[in-house]
Short mmCIF file of C-alpha atoms in Angstrom, two decimals:
data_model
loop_
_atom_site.label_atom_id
_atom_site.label_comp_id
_atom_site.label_asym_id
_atom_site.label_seq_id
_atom_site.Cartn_x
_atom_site.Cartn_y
_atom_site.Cartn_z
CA UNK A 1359 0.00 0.00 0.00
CA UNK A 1360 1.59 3.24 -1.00
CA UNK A 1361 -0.63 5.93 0.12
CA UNK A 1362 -2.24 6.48 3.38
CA UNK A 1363 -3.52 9.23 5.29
CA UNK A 1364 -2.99 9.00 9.25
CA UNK A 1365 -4.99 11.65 11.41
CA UNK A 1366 -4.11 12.75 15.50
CA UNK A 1367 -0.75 11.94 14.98
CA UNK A 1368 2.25 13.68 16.32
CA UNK A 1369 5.10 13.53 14.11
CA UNK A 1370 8.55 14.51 14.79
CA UNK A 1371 9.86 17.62 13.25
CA UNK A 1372 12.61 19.93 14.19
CA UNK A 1373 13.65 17.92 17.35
CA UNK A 1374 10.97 17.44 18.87
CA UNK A 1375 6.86 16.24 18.29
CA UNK A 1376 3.98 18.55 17.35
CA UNK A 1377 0.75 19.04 18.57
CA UNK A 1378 -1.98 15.60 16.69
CA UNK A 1379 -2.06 16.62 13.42
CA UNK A 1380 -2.80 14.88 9.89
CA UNK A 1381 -0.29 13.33 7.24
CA UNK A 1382 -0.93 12.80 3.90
CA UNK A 1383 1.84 9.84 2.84
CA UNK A 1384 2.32 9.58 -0.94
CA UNK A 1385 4.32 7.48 -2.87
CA UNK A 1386 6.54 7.31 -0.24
CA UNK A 1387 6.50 11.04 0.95
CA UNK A 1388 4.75 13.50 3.22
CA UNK A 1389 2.50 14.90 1.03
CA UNK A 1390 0.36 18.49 1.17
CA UNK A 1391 -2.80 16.40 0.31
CA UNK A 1392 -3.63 12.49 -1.01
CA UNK A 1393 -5.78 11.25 -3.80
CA UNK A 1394 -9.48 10.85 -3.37
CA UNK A 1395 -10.18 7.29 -1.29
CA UNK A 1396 -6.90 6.80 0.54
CA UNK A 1397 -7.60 5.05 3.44
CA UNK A 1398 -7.15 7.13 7.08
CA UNK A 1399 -5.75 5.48 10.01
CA UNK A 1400 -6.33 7.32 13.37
CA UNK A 1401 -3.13 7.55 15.18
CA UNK A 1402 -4.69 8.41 18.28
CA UNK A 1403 -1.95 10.72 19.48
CA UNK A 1404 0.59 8.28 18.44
CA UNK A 1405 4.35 9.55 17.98
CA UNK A 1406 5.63 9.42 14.29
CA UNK A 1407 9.10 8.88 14.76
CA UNK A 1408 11.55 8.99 11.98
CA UNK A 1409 12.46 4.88 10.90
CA UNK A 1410 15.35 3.19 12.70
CA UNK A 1411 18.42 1.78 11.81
CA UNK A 1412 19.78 -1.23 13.33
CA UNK A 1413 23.12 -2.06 13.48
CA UNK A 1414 24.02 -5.89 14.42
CA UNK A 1415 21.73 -7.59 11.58
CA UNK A 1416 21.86 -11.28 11.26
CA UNK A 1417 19.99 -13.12 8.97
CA UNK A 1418 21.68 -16.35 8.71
CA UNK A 1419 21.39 -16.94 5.24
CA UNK A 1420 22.20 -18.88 3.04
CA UNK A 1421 24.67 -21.04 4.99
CA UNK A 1422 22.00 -21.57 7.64
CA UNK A 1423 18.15 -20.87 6.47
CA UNK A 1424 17.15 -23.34 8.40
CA UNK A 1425 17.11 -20.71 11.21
CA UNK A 1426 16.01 -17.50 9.67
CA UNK A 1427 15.85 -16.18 6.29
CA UNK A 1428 16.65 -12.94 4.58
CA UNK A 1429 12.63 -12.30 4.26
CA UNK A 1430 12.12 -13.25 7.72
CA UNK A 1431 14.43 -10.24 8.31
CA UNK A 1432 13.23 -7.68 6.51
CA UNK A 1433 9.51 -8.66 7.96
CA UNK A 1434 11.04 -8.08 11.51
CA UNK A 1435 12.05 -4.51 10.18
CA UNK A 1436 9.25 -3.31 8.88
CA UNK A 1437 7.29 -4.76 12.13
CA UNK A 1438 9.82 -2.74 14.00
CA UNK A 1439 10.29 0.26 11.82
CA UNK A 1440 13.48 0.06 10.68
CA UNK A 1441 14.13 1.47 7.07
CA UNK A 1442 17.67 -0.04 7.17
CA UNK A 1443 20.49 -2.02 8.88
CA UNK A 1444 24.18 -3.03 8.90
CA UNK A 1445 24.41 -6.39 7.87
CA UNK A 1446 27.31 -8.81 9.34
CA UNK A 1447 26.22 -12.39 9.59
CA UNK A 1448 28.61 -14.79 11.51
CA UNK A 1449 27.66 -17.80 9.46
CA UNK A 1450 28.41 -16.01 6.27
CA UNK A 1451 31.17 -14.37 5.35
CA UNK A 1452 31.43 -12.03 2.80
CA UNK A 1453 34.99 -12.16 2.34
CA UNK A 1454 35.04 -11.55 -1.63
CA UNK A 1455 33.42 -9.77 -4.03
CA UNK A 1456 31.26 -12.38 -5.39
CA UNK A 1457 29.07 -13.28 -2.12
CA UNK A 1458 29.32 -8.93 -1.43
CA UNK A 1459 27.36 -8.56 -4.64
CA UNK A 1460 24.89 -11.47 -3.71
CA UNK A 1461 23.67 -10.08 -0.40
CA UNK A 1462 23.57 -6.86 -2.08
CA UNK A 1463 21.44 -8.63 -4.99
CA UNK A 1464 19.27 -9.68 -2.13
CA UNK A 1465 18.61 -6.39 -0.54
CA UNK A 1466 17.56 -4.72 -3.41
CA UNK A 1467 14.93 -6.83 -3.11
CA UNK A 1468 13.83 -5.45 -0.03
CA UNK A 1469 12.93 -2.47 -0.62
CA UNK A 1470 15.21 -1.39 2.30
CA UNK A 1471 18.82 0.15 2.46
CA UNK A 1472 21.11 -2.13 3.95
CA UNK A 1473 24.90 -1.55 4.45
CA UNK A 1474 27.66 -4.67 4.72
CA UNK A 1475 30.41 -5.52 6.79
CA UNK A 1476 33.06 -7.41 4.33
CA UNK A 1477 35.10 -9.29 6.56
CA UNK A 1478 38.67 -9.10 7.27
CA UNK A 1479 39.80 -12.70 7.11
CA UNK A 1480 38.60 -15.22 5.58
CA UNK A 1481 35.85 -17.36 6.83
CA UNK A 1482 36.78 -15.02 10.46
CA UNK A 1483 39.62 -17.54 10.82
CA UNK A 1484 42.48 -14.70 11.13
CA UNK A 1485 44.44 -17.07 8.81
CA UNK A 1486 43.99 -15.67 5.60
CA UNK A 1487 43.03 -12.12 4.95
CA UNK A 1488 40.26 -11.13 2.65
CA UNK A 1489 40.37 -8.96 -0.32
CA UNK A 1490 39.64 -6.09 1.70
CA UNK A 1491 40.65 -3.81 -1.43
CA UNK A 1492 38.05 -5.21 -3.52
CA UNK A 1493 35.14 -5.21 -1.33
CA UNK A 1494 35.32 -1.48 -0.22
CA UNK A 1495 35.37 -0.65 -3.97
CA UNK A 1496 32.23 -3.06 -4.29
CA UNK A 1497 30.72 -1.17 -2.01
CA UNK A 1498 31.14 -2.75 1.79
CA UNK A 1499 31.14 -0.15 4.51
CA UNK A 1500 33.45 -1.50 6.63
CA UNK A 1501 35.34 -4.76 7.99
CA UNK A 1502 34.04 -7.13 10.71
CA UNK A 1503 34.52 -10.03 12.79
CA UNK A 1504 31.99 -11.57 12.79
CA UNK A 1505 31.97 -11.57 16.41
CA UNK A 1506 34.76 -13.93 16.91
CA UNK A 1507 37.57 -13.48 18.38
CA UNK A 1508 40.26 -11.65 16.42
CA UNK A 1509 42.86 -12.62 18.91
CA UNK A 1510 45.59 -12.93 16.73
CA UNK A 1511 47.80 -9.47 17.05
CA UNK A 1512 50.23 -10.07 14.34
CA UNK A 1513 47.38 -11.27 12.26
CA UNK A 1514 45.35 -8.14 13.23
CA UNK A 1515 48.39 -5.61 12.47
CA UNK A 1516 48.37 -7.19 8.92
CA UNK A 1517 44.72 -6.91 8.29
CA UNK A 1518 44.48 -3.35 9.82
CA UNK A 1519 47.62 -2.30 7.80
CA UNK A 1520 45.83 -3.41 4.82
CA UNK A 1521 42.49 -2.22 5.66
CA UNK A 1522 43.85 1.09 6.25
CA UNK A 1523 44.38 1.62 2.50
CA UNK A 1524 40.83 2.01 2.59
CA UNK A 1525 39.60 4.23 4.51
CA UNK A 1526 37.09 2.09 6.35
CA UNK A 1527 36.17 1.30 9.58
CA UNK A 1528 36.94 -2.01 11.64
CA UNK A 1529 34.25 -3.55 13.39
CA UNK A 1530 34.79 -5.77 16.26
CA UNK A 1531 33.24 -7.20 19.13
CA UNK A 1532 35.78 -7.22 22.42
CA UNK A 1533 35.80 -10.36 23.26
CA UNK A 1534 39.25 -12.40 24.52
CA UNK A 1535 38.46 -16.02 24.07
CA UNK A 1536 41.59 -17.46 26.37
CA UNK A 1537 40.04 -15.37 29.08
CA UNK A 1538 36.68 -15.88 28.27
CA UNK A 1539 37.69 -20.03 28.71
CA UNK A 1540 33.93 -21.16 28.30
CA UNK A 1541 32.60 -18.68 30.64
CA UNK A 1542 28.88 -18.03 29.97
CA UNK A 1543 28.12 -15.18 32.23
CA UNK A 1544 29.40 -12.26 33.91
CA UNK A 1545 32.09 -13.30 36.51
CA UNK A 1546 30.56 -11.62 39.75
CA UNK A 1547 28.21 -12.94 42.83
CA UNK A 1548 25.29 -14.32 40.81
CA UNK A 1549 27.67 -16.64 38.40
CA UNK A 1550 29.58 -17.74 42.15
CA UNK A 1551 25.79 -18.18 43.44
CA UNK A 1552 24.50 -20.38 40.42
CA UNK A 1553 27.93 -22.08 40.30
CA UNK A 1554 28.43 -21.05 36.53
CA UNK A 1555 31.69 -20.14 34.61
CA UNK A 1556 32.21 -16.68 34.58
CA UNK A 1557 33.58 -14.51 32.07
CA UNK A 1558 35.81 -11.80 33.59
CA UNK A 1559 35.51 -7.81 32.14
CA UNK A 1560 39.28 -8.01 31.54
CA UNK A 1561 38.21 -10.39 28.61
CA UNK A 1562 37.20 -7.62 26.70
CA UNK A 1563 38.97 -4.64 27.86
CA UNK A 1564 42.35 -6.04 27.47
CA UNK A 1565 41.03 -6.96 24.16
CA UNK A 1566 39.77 -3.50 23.56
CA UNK A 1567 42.93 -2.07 25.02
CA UNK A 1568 44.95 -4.06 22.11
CA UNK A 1569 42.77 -2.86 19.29
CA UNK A 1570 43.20 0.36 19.95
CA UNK A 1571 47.02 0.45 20.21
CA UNK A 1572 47.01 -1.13 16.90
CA UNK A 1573 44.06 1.74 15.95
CA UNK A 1574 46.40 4.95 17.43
CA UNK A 1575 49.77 3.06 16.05
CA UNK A 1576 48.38 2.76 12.45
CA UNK A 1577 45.75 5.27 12.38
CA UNK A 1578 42.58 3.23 11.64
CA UNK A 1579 39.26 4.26 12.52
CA UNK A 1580 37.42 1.40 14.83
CA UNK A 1581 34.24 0.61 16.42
CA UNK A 1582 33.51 -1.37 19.20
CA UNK A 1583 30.06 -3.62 19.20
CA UNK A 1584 27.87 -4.52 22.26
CA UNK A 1585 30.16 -2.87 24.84
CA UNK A 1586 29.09 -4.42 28.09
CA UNK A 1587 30.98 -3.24 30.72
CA UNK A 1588 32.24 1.13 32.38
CA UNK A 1589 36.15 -0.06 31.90
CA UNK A 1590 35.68 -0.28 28.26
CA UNK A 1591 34.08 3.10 28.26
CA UNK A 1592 36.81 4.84 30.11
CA UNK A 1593 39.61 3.32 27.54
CA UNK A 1594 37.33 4.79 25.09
CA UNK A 1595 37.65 7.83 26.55
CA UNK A 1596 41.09 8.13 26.86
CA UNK A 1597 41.82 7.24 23.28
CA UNK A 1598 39.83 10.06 22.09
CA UNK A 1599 41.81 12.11 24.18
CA UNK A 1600 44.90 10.69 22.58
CA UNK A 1601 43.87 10.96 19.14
CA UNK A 1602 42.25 7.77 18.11
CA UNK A 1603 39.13 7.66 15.85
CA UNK A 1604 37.16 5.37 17.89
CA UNK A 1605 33.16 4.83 18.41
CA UNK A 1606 30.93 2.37 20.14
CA UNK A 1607 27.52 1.32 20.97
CA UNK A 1608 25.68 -0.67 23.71
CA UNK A 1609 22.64 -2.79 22.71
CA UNK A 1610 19.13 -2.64 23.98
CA UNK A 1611 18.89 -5.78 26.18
CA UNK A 1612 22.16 -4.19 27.97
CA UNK A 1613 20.32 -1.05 28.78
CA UNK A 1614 17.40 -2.92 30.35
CA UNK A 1615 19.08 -5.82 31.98
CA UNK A 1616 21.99 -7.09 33.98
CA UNK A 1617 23.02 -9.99 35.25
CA UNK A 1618 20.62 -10.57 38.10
CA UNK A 1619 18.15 -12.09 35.65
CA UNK A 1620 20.27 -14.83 35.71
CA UNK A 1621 18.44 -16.41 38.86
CA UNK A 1622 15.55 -16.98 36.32
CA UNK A 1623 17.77 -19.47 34.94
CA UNK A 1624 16.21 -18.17 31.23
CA UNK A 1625 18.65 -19.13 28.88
CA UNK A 1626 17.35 -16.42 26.91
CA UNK A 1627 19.54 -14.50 28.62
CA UNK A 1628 22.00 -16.79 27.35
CA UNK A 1629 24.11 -14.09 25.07
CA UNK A 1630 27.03 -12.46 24.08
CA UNK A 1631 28.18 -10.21 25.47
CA UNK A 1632 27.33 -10.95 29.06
CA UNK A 1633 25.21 -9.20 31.31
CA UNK A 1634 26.74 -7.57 33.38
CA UNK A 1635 26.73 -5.95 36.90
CA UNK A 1636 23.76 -3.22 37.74
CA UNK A 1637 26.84 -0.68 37.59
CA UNK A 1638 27.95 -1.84 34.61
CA UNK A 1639 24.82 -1.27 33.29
CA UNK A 1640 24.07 2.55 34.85
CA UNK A 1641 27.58 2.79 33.29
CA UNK A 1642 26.73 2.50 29.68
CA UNK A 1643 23.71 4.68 30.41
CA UNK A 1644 25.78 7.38 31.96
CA UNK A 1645 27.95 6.67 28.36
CA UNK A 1646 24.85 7.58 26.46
CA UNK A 1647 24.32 11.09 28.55
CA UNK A 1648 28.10 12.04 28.29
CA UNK A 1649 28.35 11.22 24.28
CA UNK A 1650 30.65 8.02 24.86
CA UNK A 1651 28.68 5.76 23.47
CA UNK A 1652 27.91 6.65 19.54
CA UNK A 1653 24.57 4.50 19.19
CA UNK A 1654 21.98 1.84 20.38
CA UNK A 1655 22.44 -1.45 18.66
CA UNK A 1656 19.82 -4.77 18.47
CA UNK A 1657 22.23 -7.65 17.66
CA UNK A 1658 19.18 -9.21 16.38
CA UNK A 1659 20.88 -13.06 16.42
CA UNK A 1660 18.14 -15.55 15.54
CA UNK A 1661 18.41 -19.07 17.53
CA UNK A 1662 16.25 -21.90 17.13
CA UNK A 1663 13.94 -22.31 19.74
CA UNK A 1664 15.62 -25.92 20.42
CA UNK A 1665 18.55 -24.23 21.26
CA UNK A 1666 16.98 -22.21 23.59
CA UNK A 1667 14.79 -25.06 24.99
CA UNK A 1668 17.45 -26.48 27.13
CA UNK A 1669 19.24 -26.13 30.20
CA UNK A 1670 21.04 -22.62 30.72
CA UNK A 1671 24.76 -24.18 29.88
CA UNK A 1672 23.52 -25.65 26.66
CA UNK A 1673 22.05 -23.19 24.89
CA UNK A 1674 22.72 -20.91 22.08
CA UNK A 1675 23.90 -17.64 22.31
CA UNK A 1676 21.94 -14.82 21.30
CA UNK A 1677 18.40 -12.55 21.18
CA UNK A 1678 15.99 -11.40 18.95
CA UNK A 1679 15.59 -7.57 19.29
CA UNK A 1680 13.71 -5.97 15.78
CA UNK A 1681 10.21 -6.34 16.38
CA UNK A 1682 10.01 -5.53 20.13
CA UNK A 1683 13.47 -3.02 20.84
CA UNK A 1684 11.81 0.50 20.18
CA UNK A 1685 8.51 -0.77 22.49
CA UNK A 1686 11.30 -2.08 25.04
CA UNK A 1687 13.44 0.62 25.05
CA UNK A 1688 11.45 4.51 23.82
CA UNK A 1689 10.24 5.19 27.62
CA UNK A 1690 13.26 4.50 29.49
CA UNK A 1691 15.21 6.15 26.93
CA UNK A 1692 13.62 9.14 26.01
CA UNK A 1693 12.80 9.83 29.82
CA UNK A 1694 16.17 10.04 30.81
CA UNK A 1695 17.71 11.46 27.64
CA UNK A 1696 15.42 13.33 26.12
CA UNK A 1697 13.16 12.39 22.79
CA UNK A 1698 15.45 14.03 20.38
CA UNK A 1699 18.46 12.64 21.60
CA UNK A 1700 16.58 8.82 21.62
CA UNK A 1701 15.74 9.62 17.99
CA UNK A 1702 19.71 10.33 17.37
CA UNK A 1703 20.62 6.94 18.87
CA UNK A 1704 18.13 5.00 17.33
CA UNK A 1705 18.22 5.99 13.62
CA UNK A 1706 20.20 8.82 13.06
CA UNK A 1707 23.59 8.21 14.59
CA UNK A 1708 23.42 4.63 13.79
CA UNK A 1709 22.77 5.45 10.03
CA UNK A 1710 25.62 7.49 10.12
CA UNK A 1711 27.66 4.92 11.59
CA UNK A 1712 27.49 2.54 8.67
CA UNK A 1713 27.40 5.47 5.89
CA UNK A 1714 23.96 5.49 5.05
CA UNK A 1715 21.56 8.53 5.08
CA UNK A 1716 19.27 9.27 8.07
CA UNK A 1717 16.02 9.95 7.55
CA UNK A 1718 14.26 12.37 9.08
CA UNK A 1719 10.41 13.88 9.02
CA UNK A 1720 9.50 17.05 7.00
CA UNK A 1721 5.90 18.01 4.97
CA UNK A 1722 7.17 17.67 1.00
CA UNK A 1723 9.97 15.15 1.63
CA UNK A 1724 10.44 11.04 1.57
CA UNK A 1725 8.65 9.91 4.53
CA UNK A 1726 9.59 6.90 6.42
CA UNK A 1727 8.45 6.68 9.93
CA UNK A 1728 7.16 4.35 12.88
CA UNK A 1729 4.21 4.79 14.93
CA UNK A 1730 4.41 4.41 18.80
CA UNK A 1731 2.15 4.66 21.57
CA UNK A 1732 3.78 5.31 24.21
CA UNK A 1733 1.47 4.94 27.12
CA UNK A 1734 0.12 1.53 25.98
CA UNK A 1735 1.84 -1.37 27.25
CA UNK A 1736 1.90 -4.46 25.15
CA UNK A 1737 3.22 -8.30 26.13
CA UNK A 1738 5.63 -9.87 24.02
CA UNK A 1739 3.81 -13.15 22.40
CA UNK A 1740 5.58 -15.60 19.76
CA UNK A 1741 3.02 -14.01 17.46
CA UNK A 1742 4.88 -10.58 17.13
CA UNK A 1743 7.94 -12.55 15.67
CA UNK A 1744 8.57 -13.37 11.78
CA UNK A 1745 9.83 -16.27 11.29
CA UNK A 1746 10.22 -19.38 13.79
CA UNK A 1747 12.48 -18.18 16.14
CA UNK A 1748 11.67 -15.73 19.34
CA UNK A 1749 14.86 -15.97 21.42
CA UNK A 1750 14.26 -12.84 23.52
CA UNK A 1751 14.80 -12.42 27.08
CA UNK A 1752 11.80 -9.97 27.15
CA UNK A 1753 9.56 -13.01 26.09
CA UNK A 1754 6.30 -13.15 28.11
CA UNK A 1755 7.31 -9.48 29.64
CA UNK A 1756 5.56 -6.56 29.31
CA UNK A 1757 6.76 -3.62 27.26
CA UNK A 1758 6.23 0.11 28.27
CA UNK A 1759 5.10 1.11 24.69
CA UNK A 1760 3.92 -0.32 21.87
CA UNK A 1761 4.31 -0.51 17.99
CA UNK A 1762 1.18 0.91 15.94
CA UNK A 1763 2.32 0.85 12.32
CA UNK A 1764 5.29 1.35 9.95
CA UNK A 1765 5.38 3.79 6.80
CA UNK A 1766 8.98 3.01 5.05
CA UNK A 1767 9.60 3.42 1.51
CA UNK A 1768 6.26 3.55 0.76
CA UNK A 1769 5.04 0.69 1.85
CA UNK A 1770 2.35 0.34 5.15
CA UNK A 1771 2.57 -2.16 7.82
CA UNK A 1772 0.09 -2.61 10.46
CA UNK A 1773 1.29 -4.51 13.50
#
C-alpha cells in the first residue's frame, strides 16, 4: 500500500513532536494532500518517529536458512520500523566480491537500504586475509569479525595495515576467548551463586585495550560492538583524548538488563556479550548522557527455539531484538535522555555509523516513519515474531510502549 492518510498523529519535526495533526503519505512522501479514497488510520496521538536503523543484523542466510531467512528479516524490520540495517552475519562471510554482490542482490529486493560488513579474514579464521581492497570498492562499509575473536595481534596488524588503504572502519566485538575459557556469564556474585563459569571484564577490555594500540599506532578508525561493561568506556575515553578515531555502541537488552536475571535461569539470557553488573549497566547509560557511546544497537541473532529449549549451559547464544526493541526501550530512553536525543541513537547516529543517510520527518519530503504509543503497554507473544524463532529475554514481559504501524519506503505495515 503506498498511500495512506494518518490523522491525530504527532510527528517529529525539528527535534521534537507537534501538537496531533494529519499526514498525507504519498508514494513514499509527506504529502500536502492524497488522492481521493486513501484510506485514514487514526493515530490516536501516536508519535511518528523517523524509521530506525539497526546495526548488528543477522539473517543467517544462506549457509543456515534453516534458522532465519533474509525475508524473515526484513519482515522483523518493517514490524519494528526500521528502514535499514548493517548487515554482518557470523555464518556467512562475505569475504570476496562475489558473495558482497549477492547479499547486495538480495537487498535490493527489499525495498530497504542495507549496508555490509566485508570481513577481514577469511571465513573469520584470522588465517587468511580477505580482499579487503576489492570489497570497499564493491561497495562494503566496513570490515568485521563476525563476532569472533580476532585474537591474533600479528594477524590483526596485517589486516588493519591493509584495511587502512581504505579508509574504512573495523568492526569488532571485544571479546578475549583465552580469558573468556567457556565462561557463559558475567564473573561476579550471581555466576559464584549459580555455580556457573564466569567470564571476567578483563576479557574484553584487554582486548579493547589491544585494538586500539594497533588503531592509534596505524591510524585506523574502529568501532567497538555490544560494549558491556564502564572499563571499556573509560579506555574509550582516553583514546579520544589521545587521538584515536574510535566509536561504540551498547545494545538494547544491555540497557534494560543485567546480570541478576540470571536467577531466572532463562537461557534467553544466554548471550554475548554478558550481562553484566547493575553498575555496569548505569555505566553505559551514563555513556549515552556524556556522548561516549555513539549509538543503540539490536544484535538481532536468531536461535532456534531448540537451542533455547534447554538447560542454561547448553544453549545458544543470542536474542531477537527488531520487532520488540523501540517498544522495550522509547520510555526509558527518552525519559532520561530526552526524545530528540533517543531519535539520534536510534536511527540517526546509527545510520551514520554505517554510511547510510538518516532519515528524518518534513511536509514535502520522503517519509519513512514508525508509529508508537507510548502509554500503551503491550506483552511480548511468539506471534509478534517473523519467522520461527523468538529468542528474547523480554519473552512473556511486558513492554512500556507499543508498535502501531510502519510507513517506510512507501510501503504500510500494520502490527
Amino acid at each position: 500500500m503506498r498511500n495512506m492518510v494518518l490523522n491525530n498523529v504527532r510527528p517529529f519535526v525539528d527535534g521534537k513532536f507537534g501538537e496531533p495533526t494529519k499526514i498525507c503519505l504519498v508514494d513514499g512522501k509527506w504529502a500536502d494532500s492524497a488522492p481521493e479514497g486513501t484510506p485514514e488510520f487514526d493515530a490516536k496521538g501516536a508519535l511518528a518517529l523517523p524509521a530506525l536503523f539497526g546495526l548488528g543484523l543477522d539473517f543467517k542466510e544462506p549457509l543456515r536458512d534453516d534458522i532465519y531467512t533474509f525475508k524473515d528479516g526484513v519482515s522483523a524490520m518493517r514490524r519494528g520500523g526500521f528502514f535499514g540495517g548493517l548487515y554482518e552475519s557470523s555464518a556467512n562471510p562475505i569475504d570476496d566480491s562475489q558473495k558482497l554482490t549477492a547479499m547486495q542482490q538480495l537487498a535490493s529486493k527489499s525495498g530497504l537500504e542495507f549496508a555490509f560488513l566485508g570481513a577481514f579474514s577469511m571465513g573469520y579464521q584470522c588465517k587468511d586475509l580477505a580482499e579487503m581492497m576489492e570489497l570497499a570498492q564493491g561497495g562494503a562499509v566496513g570490515f568485521g569479525d563476525g563476532n569472533q575473536d580476532a585474537s591474533r595481534t600479528r594477524f590483526l596488524r596485517l589486516a588493519m595495515e591493509y584495511g587502512s588503504m581504505t579508509g574504512k572502519r573495523f568492526f569488532f566485538m571485544p571479546l578475549d576467548d583465552s580469558l573468556r575459557h567457556h565462561g557463559l556469564v558475567h564473573e561476579g556474585s550471581y555466576a559464584d551463586t549459580l555455580g556457573m563459569k564466569g567470564i571476567p571484564r578483563i576479557a574484553e577490555t584487554i582486548s579493547v585495550f589491544r585494538i586500539l594500540e594497533m588503531a592509534r599506532f596505524l591510524k585506523v578508525p574502529v568501532h567497538f560492538k555490544q560494549v558491556s561493561c564502564g572499563e571499556t568506556l573509560r579506555l574509550i575515553e582516553t583514546a579520544r583524548a589521545q587521538g584515536v578515531d574510535v566509536t561504540c555502541d551498547v545494545d538494547i537488552y544491555h540497557l534494560l538488563l543485567d546480570d541478576s536475571c540470571l536467577f531466572d535461569l532463562d537461557s534467553h539470557c544466554n548471550v554475548l556479550m554478558p550481562f553484566r553488573s547493575a553498575d555496569d549497566r548505569e555505566a553505559l547509560w551514563k555513556g549515552l548522557e556524556s556522548g561516549t557511546v555513539n549509538a543503540i544497537s539490536v544484535n538481532h541473532d536468531p536461535v532456534l527455539r531448540q537451542d533455547k529449549e534447554v538447560n542454561f549451559e547448553d544453549a545458544v547464544p543470542g536474542a531477537v531484538s527488531l520487532e520488540i526493541a523501540l517498544g522495550a526501550i522509547w520510555k526509558p530512553l527518552s525519559g532520561r535522555l530526552g526524545a530528540a536525543r533517543a531519535v539520534e541513537l536510534l536511527s540517526t547516529a546509527p545510520a551514520q555509523l554505517a554510511g547510510v543517510e538518516p532519515v528524518s520527518l518534513r511536509k514535502g519530503g520522503q517519509a519513512s516513519l514508525v508509529l508508537l504509543d507510548q502509554d500503551r503497554p503491550t506483552k511480548v507473544v511468539p506471534a509478534m515474531f517473523a519467522g520461527k524463532t523468538r529468542n528474547t529475554p523480554l519473552l512473556g514481559k511486558e513492554l512500556p510502549s507499543s508498535i502501531v504501524a510502519s510507513y517506510i519506503n512507501g510501503e504500510w505495515t500494520e502490527v
